[in-house]
Short mmCIF file of C-alpha atoms and ligand atoms in Angstrom, two decimals:
data_model
loop_
_atom_site.label_atom_id
_atom_site.label_comp_id
_atom_site.label_asym_id
_atom_site.label_seq_id
_atom_site.Cartn_x
_atom_site.Cartn_y
_atom_site.Cartn_z
CA UNK I 1 -9.78 -71.59 -17.69
CA UNK I 2 -7.02 -69.97 -19.86
CA UNK I 3 -4.97 -66.53 -18.27
CA UNK I 4 -5.61 -63.29 -19.41
CA UNK I 5 -2.97 -60.88 -19.72
CA UNK I 6 -2.81 -56.88 -20.95
CA UNK I 7 -0.81 -55.92 -22.80
CA UNK I 8 0.82 -51.76 -22.17
CA UNK I 9 2.75 -50.57 -25.09
CA UNK I 10 4.50 -47.69 -24.22
CA UNK I 11 6.75 -46.66 -27.50
CA UNK I 12 10.20 -48.00 -27.89
CA UNK I 13 11.74 -49.98 -31.23
CA UNK I 14 10.01 -52.44 -30.72
CA UNK I 15 7.03 -50.82 -32.15
CA UNK I 16 8.75 -48.25 -34.49
CA UNK I 17 8.29 -47.50 -38.15
CA UNK I 18 10.72 -46.13 -40.33
CA UNK I 19 10.24 -42.03 -40.77
CA UNK I 20 12.12 -40.09 -42.70
CA UNK I 21 15.22 -42.24 -42.29
CA UNK I 22 14.84 -42.73 -39.13
CA UNK I 23 12.75 -44.21 -36.58
CA UNK I 24 9.54 -43.24 -34.82
CA UNK I 25 7.67 -45.16 -32.46
CA UNK I 26 5.08 -46.02 -34.15
CA UNK I 27 1.10 -46.58 -33.14
CA UNK I 28 -1.05 -49.41 -33.20
CA UNK I 29 0.43 -51.84 -32.32
CA UNK I 30 -1.87 -54.30 -31.22
CA UNK I 31 -2.89 -55.38 -34.68
CA UNK I 32 0.79 -55.17 -36.30
CA UNK I 33 1.45 -58.05 -33.39
CA UNK I 34 -2.10 -59.72 -34.26
CA UNK I 35 -0.77 -60.21 -37.72
CA UNK I 36 2.42 -61.74 -37.31
CA UNK I 37 1.24 -64.33 -34.40
CA UNK I 38 -1.79 -65.56 -36.80
CA UNK I 39 0.29 -68.98 -37.22
CA UNK I 40 2.31 -68.92 -33.35
CA UNK I 41 -0.98 -68.68 -30.82
CA UNK I 42 -0.79 -72.24 -29.52
CA UNK I 43 0.24 -71.99 -26.59
CA UNK I 44 -0.34 -68.24 -26.09
CA UNK I 45 -2.55 -66.92 -23.41
CA UNK I 46 -5.52 -64.63 -24.61
CA UNK I 47 -4.06 -60.72 -24.24
CA UNK I 48 -5.25 -57.75 -24.77
CA UNK I 49 -2.91 -54.61 -26.01
CA UNK I 50 -3.53 -50.69 -24.55
CA UNK I 51 -1.15 -48.04 -25.74
CA UNK I 52 -0.29 -44.81 -24.39
CA UNK I 53 -1.87 -42.18 -25.83
CA UNK I 54 1.72 -40.42 -26.17
CA UNK I 55 3.91 -43.15 -27.40
CA UNK I 56 7.41 -42.19 -26.65
CA UNK I 57 11.15 -42.89 -27.52
CA UNK I 58 12.44 -43.96 -23.82
CA UNK I 59 15.24 -41.13 -23.97
CA UNK I 60 12.26 -38.86 -23.56
CA UNK I 61 10.53 -40.38 -20.41
CA UNK I 62 10.59 -38.85 -17.04
CA UNK I 63 9.90 -39.69 -13.44
CA UNK I 64 5.84 -38.43 -14.37
CA UNK I 65 5.59 -41.55 -17.45
CA UNK I 66 6.55 -43.82 -14.67
CA UNK I 67 3.55 -42.59 -12.57
CA UNK I 68 1.43 -43.27 -15.84
CA UNK I 69 2.38 -46.36 -16.65
CA UNK I 70 1.45 -47.64 -12.80
CA UNK I 71 -1.93 -46.12 -12.94
CA UNK I 72 -3.09 -47.81 -16.16
CA UNK I 73 -1.67 -51.30 -14.64
CA UNK I 74 -2.78 -50.74 -11.35
CA UNK I 75 -6.70 -49.73 -13.22
CA UNK I 76 -6.58 -53.06 -14.79
CA UNK I 77 -4.88 -54.75 -11.69
CA UNK I 78 -8.20 -57.06 -10.51
CA UNK I 79 -8.96 -57.86 -14.47
CA UNK I 80 -6.39 -59.82 -15.29
CA UNK I 81 -3.81 -62.17 -13.97
CA UNK I 82 -0.60 -60.71 -15.66
CA UNK I 83 1.03 -58.19 -17.23
CA UNK I 84 3.42 -56.79 -20.22
CA UNK I 85 5.18 -53.68 -20.65
CA UNK I 86 6.32 -53.16 -24.06
CA UNK I 87 8.99 -50.62 -23.80
CA UNK I 88 11.85 -48.80 -25.17
CA UNK I 89 15.58 -50.77 -24.28
CA UNK I 90 16.85 -47.07 -23.38
CA UNK I 91 15.54 -46.09 -20.29
CA UNK I 92 14.00 -49.79 -19.48
CA UNK I 93 16.02 -50.58 -16.00
CA UNK I 94 14.60 -47.16 -14.91
CA UNK I 95 11.16 -48.49 -15.76
CA UNK I 96 11.09 -51.95 -13.82
CA UNK I 97 12.94 -50.58 -11.37
CA UNK I 98 10.13 -47.55 -10.37
CA UNK I 99 7.70 -49.91 -11.04
CA UNK I 100 8.73 -52.62 -8.66
CA UNK I 101 8.75 -49.79 -5.86
CA UNK I 102 5.26 -48.78 -6.82
CA UNK I 103 3.75 -52.33 -7.22
CA UNK I 104 4.47 -52.91 -3.44
CA UNK I 105 3.31 -56.17 -2.72
CA UNK I 106 2.91 -57.62 -6.76
CA UNK I 107 0.93 -60.03 -6.86
CA UNK I 108 0.69 -61.17 -9.91
CA UNK I 109 3.71 -60.91 -12.75
CA UNK I 110 4.59 -57.71 -14.80
CA UNK I 111 6.82 -58.47 -17.10
CA UNK I 112 8.91 -55.58 -19.29
CA UNK I 113 10.22 -56.24 -22.86
CA UNK I 114 10.92 -54.45 -26.13
CA UNK I 115 13.28 -55.26 -28.40
CA UNK I 116 16.09 -54.30 -30.66
CA UNK I 117 15.41 -54.72 -34.16
CA UNK I 118 11.73 -53.32 -34.67
CA UNK I 119 8.55 -55.83 -35.41
CA UNK I 120 8.49 -54.79 -39.16
CA UNK I 121 11.69 -56.15 -39.84
CA UNK I 122 12.61 -59.22 -40.97
CA UNK I 123 15.54 -60.10 -38.45
CA UNK I 124 13.07 -58.51 -34.97
CA UNK I 125 14.16 -60.18 -31.70
CA UNK I 126 10.33 -58.85 -30.99
CA UNK I 127 8.46 -61.77 -31.38
CA UNK I 128 10.55 -63.75 -28.91
CA UNK I 129 10.41 -61.58 -26.14
CA UNK I 130 6.82 -60.47 -26.04
CA UNK I 131 5.69 -64.40 -26.85
CA UNK I 132 8.31 -65.67 -24.18
CA UNK I 133 6.72 -62.44 -21.94
CA UNK I 134 3.52 -62.97 -22.62
CA UNK I 135 3.82 -66.52 -21.78
CA UNK I 136 6.11 -65.39 -18.66
CA UNK I 137 2.95 -62.86 -17.59
CA UNK I 138 0.71 -65.67 -17.40
CA UNK I 139 3.26 -67.58 -14.91
CA UNK I 140 1.12 -67.68 -12.11
CA UNK I 141 4.05 -68.48 -9.53
CA UNK I 142 5.89 -64.88 -10.63
CA UNK I 143 4.67 -61.91 -8.43
CA UNK I 144 7.09 -59.37 -8.81
CA UNK I 145 7.87 -57.45 -11.90
CA UNK I 146 10.45 -58.54 -14.08
CA UNK I 147 12.61 -57.71 -17.58
CA UNK I 148 12.73 -60.35 -19.82
CA UNK I 149 15.14 -59.94 -22.88
CA UNK I 150 16.18 -62.23 -25.30
CA UNK I 151 16.43 -65.67 -23.45
CA UNK I 152 17.29 -63.48 -19.51
CA UNK I 153 14.41 -63.35 -16.85
CA UNK I 154 15.74 -60.23 -14.74
CA UNK I 155 14.60 -58.68 -11.46
CA UNK I 156 12.67 -55.64 -11.66
CA UNK I 157 15.08 -53.86 -9.34
CA UNK I 158 18.33 -55.34 -10.81
CA UNK I 159 18.41 -55.41 -14.32
CA UNK I 160 20.54 -52.67 -16.73
CA UNK I 161 20.99 -52.51 -20.08
CA UNK I 162 24.57 -53.62 -21.54
CA UNK I 163 25.10 -53.31 -24.78
CA UNK I 164 24.12 -51.04 -27.37
CA UNK I 165 23.83 -53.48 -30.09
CA UNK I 166 23.66 -57.16 -29.02
CA UNK I 167 20.40 -58.71 -29.30
CA UNK I 168 20.72 -59.91 -25.51
CA UNK I 169 21.45 -55.94 -24.06
CA UNK I 170 20.61 -56.61 -20.84
CA UNK I 171 22.30 -58.48 -17.63
CA UNK I 172 22.01 -57.90 -13.48
CA UNK I 173 25.41 -57.75 -13.05
CA UNK I 174 24.95 -58.07 -9.32
CA UNK I 175 22.17 -60.93 -9.12
CA UNK I 176 21.81 -64.34 -10.49
CA UNK I 177 18.85 -64.04 -13.00
CA UNK I 178 15.20 -65.09 -12.46
CA UNK I 179 15.26 -67.63 -14.73
CA UNK I 180 16.20 -68.79 -18.58
CA UNK I 181 13.95 -69.44 -21.47
CA UNK I 182 15.31 -71.93 -23.58
CA UNK I 183 13.03 -74.55 -25.38
CA UNK I 184 11.32 -74.68 -21.97
CA UNK I 185 11.20 -71.81 -19.16
CA UNK I 186 13.25 -72.21 -16.38
CA UNK I 187 12.63 -70.63 -13.23
CA UNK I 188 14.39 -70.19 -10.22
CA UNK I 189 12.26 -70.24 -8.05
CA UNK I 190 14.10 -70.35 -4.70
CA UNK I 191 14.89 -66.16 -5.70
CA UNK I 192 11.17 -65.18 -7.09
CA UNK I 193 10.47 -62.98 -4.38
CA UNK I 194 6.90 -64.08 -2.49
CA UNK I 195 3.57 -63.25 -3.28
CA UNK I 196 2.15 -59.88 -1.21
CA UNK I 197 -0.87 -57.49 -0.40
CA UNK I 198 -0.94 -55.33 -3.21
CA UNK I 199 0.28 -51.95 -1.13
CA UNK I 200 0.40 -49.72 -4.25
CA UNK I 201 1.48 -46.39 -3.92
CA UNK I 202 2.32 -43.76 -6.63
CA UNK I 203 3.22 -40.19 -6.06
CA UNK I 204 3.72 -37.48 -7.41
CA UNK I 205 7.66 -37.20 -8.60
CA UNK I 206 8.97 -34.35 -9.15
CA UNK I 207 11.74 -34.11 -11.93
CA UNK I 208 14.01 -31.94 -10.07
CA UNK I 209 14.69 -33.18 -6.61
CA UNK I 210 17.00 -35.89 -7.66
CA UNK I 211 20.32 -35.14 -9.82
CA UNK I 212 23.41 -37.54 -10.64
CA UNK I 213 26.85 -36.72 -11.00
CA UNK I 214 29.92 -39.18 -12.14
CA UNK I 215 32.82 -38.31 -10.41
CA UNK I 216 35.90 -38.26 -13.06
CA UNK I 217 39.88 -37.21 -12.70
CA UNK I 218 39.90 -33.66 -12.34
CA UNK I 219 36.41 -33.12 -11.23
CA UNK I 220 35.71 -29.74 -10.02
CA UNK I 221 34.61 -28.89 -6.83
CA UNK I 222 32.64 -26.08 -8.69
CA UNK I 223 30.57 -28.93 -10.83
CA UNK I 224 29.56 -30.17 -7.39
CA UNK I 225 29.26 -27.00 -5.86
CA UNK I 226 26.64 -26.46 -8.76
CA UNK I 227 24.98 -29.67 -8.79
CA UNK I 228 23.97 -29.06 -4.99
CA UNK I 229 22.91 -25.46 -6.16
CA UNK I 230 20.09 -27.17 -8.58
CA UNK I 231 16.26 -25.39 -7.61
CA UNK I 232 14.13 -28.54 -5.76
CA UNK I 233 16.88 -30.74 -5.02
CA UNK I 234 17.06 -32.95 -2.07
CA UNK I 235 19.07 -36.13 -3.10
CA UNK I 236 22.46 -36.21 -5.45
CA UNK I 237 23.77 -39.67 -6.32
CA UNK I 238 27.33 -39.75 -6.96
CA UNK I 239 29.06 -42.51 -9.33
CA UNK I 240 32.02 -42.68 -7.25
CA UNK I 241 35.67 -45.05 -8.21
CA UNK I 242 36.12 -48.66 -7.35
CA UNK I 243 34.30 -49.47 -3.58
CA UNK I 244 32.75 -45.89 -3.67
CA UNK I 245 36.00 -43.60 -3.58
CA UNK I 246 36.31 -40.66 -4.11
CA UNK I 247 38.63 -37.58 -4.48
CA UNK I 248 38.80 -36.37 -1.09
CA UNK I 249 42.64 -34.61 -1.79
CA UNK I 250 40.23 -32.17 -3.23
CA UNK I 251 39.13 -30.34 0.46
CA UNK I 252 36.93 -28.09 -1.26
CA UNK I 253 34.88 -30.76 -3.70
CA UNK I 254 34.32 -32.83 -0.06
CA UNK I 255 33.79 -29.50 1.66
CA UNK I 256 31.20 -28.51 -1.11
CA UNK I 257 29.29 -32.65 -0.60
CA UNK I 258 29.78 -31.32 3.69
CA UNK I 259 27.68 -28.00 2.84
CA UNK I 260 24.82 -29.68 0.65
CA UNK I 261 24.06 -32.62 3.21
CA UNK I 262 24.05 -30.31 6.12
CA UNK I 263 21.29 -28.70 4.31
CA UNK I 264 19.91 -31.62 3.90
CA UNK I 265 20.54 -32.81 0.48
CA UNK I 266 20.54 -36.46 0.75
CA UNK I 267 23.58 -37.63 -1.09
CA UNK I 268 24.19 -41.00 -2.04
CA UNK I 269 26.82 -42.85 -3.39
CA UNK I 270 27.16 -45.48 -6.22
CA UNK I 271 29.53 -47.26 -7.94
CA UNK I 272 30.99 -46.62 -11.24
CA UNK I 273 32.08 -50.40 -11.10
CA UNK I 274 29.37 -52.89 -13.22
CA UNK I 275 29.81 -55.24 -10.53
CA UNK I 276 30.33 -55.35 -6.83
CA UNK I 277 29.51 -53.08 -4.20
CA UNK I 278 30.27 -49.72 -2.25
CA UNK I 279 32.38 -50.03 0.88
CA UNK I 280 32.67 -46.78 2.26
CA UNK I 281 35.34 -47.50 5.05
CA UNK I 282 37.46 -49.52 2.39
CA UNK I 283 40.03 -46.60 1.84
CA UNK I 284 40.18 -43.01 3.21
CA UNK I 285 38.92 -41.73 0.31
CA UNK I 286 35.85 -43.38 0.93
CA UNK I 287 36.17 -42.98 4.48
CA UNK I 288 36.00 -39.04 4.29
CA UNK I 289 32.61 -39.33 2.56
CA UNK I 290 31.22 -41.45 4.98
CA UNK I 291 32.66 -39.00 7.81
CA UNK I 292 30.42 -36.32 5.67
CA UNK I 293 27.11 -38.06 6.35
CA UNK I 294 27.38 -39.36 3.00
CA UNK I 295 24.92 -42.68 2.20
CA UNK I 296 26.65 -45.86 0.87
CA UNK I 297 24.30 -47.65 -2.04
CA UNK I 298 25.39 -50.95 -1.02
CA UNK I 299 25.36 -52.49 -4.89
CA UNK I 300 22.58 -50.70 -6.01
CA UNK I 301 22.52 -50.53 -9.98
CA UNK I 302 22.20 -47.12 -11.29
CA UNK I 303 18.52 -46.61 -12.48
CA UNK I 304 17.13 -49.33 -8.87
CA UNK I 305 19.59 -46.16 -7.18
CA UNK I 306 17.66 -43.38 -9.03
CA UNK I 307 14.19 -44.79 -8.90
CA UNK I 308 14.46 -45.82 -5.05
CA UNK I 309 15.73 -42.07 -4.12
CA UNK I 310 12.72 -40.30 -6.19
CA UNK I 311 10.71 -43.34 -4.93
CA UNK I 312 11.57 -42.93 -1.50
CA UNK I 313 11.45 -39.02 -1.44
CA UNK I 314 8.20 -38.82 -3.34
CA UNK I 315 6.29 -40.59 -0.45
CA UNK I 316 7.96 -38.75 2.29
CA UNK I 317 10.63 -39.48 3.31
CA UNK I 318 14.05 -37.36 4.81
CA UNK I 319 16.98 -37.63 6.90
CA UNK I 320 17.23 -40.36 8.97
CA UNK I 321 14.52 -42.43 7.19
CA UNK I 322 15.26 -41.99 4.06
CA UNK I 323 19.40 -42.57 4.57
CA UNK I 324 17.73 -45.66 6.32
CA UNK I 325 14.92 -46.92 3.89
CA UNK I 326 18.07 -46.10 0.91
CA UNK I 327 20.30 -48.81 2.84
CA UNK I 328 17.36 -51.72 3.51
CA UNK I 329 17.04 -54.02 0.86
CA UNK I 330 13.26 -53.44 -1.30
CA UNK I 331 11.54 -55.66 -3.87
CA UNK I 332 15.35 -57.79 -3.90
CA UNK I 333 17.27 -54.42 -4.72
CA UNK I 334 20.35 -55.63 -3.20
CA UNK I 335 22.42 -57.54 -1.19
CA UNK I 336 22.41 -57.40 2.31
CA UNK I 337 25.56 -55.55 4.08
CA UNK I 338 28.85 -57.47 4.46
CA UNK I 339 29.63 -58.35 7.81
CA UNK I 340 33.05 -57.74 7.13
CA UNK I 341 35.31 -54.90 6.24
CA UNK I 342 36.67 -56.07 2.45
CA UNK I 343 39.76 -54.17 2.78
CA UNK I 344 42.74 -55.61 0.61
CA UNK I 345 44.99 -58.05 1.99
N1 LIG U 401 15.45 -44.94 -28.37
C1 LIG U 401 14.89 -46.59 -28.07
C2 LIG U 401 13.87 -46.04 -27.29
O1 LIG U 401 14.21 -46.57 -25.84
C3 LIG U 401 15.62 -47.66 -28.13
C4 LIG U 401 15.42 -48.69 -27.46
O2 LIG U 401 14.07 -49.67 -27.84
O3 LIG U 401 15.83 -50.55 -28.26
O4 LIG U 401 12.53 -46.27 -26.42
#
């Protein structure tokens, strides 16, 4: 029996239409896709298309939208064999990670995709991305949230948008692709997550609870202070240098962080580097953060770190339990910590 897939269209370039000299999300993606697929149905699973009431350019997305999307998938979970989420590319990696955390025990494929060129344009990359995602969503061996783009199947918690205008915009710099889709769909069965028992958790996210601060040469302690004083803040992600280093020579800055941590704000250390992991003890400038209780974020991507911190806070974690959970791999989001300390030779 042919497998059935639900496509959830949320907006993004994939379905955008020209309006007043720019692109804006266009409605009725289902009928538009059907027109493009009339001659291309062979081998496709059966599918239905639903869309958000309010289609969004994903740059406008908030954590509340993650919960809406998760609920729409969960409401249809038993009726379909797999799911495709059509999403803008700008924040697709954040949503892929957030859905991965909410859909704990996922036992069906959930494939996020989109395109760099809208479906309505002749050079569109939407058709390959959507058609291949439909095929992947009908593949029972996949039982996790993934992102498919331009030939690569990536884990939802590992994917990143790395290119603004190339068609192969996404990659997972700290983890191998789960599959390559050329003439055939070649999956890395050894890497796919095992099937689980659905234990979905869709919390109420508080957008004020997490903030992100990128360190830069000369950053004033007052900026760190101001970030930590944001109303409702419970977690601050700092994007540090290299292996997790910060300007420890600026005592006021380190003290500001230490005061925030004492007040109960979790400070999570994520590197500005694209590849590799945070190892806070490698340099004195990282060890200073370790001493005051900054949580080392390992090789979490910035997007997964943001979604994970939000998810853990919204599901009631705090203090030591939050710190432990952040450092424990969840839905394949991080490598196990290295046994040795990577100090330079
Ligand atoms: N701004 C668009 C969005 O994220 C970009 C895209 O989809 O490629 O919705």
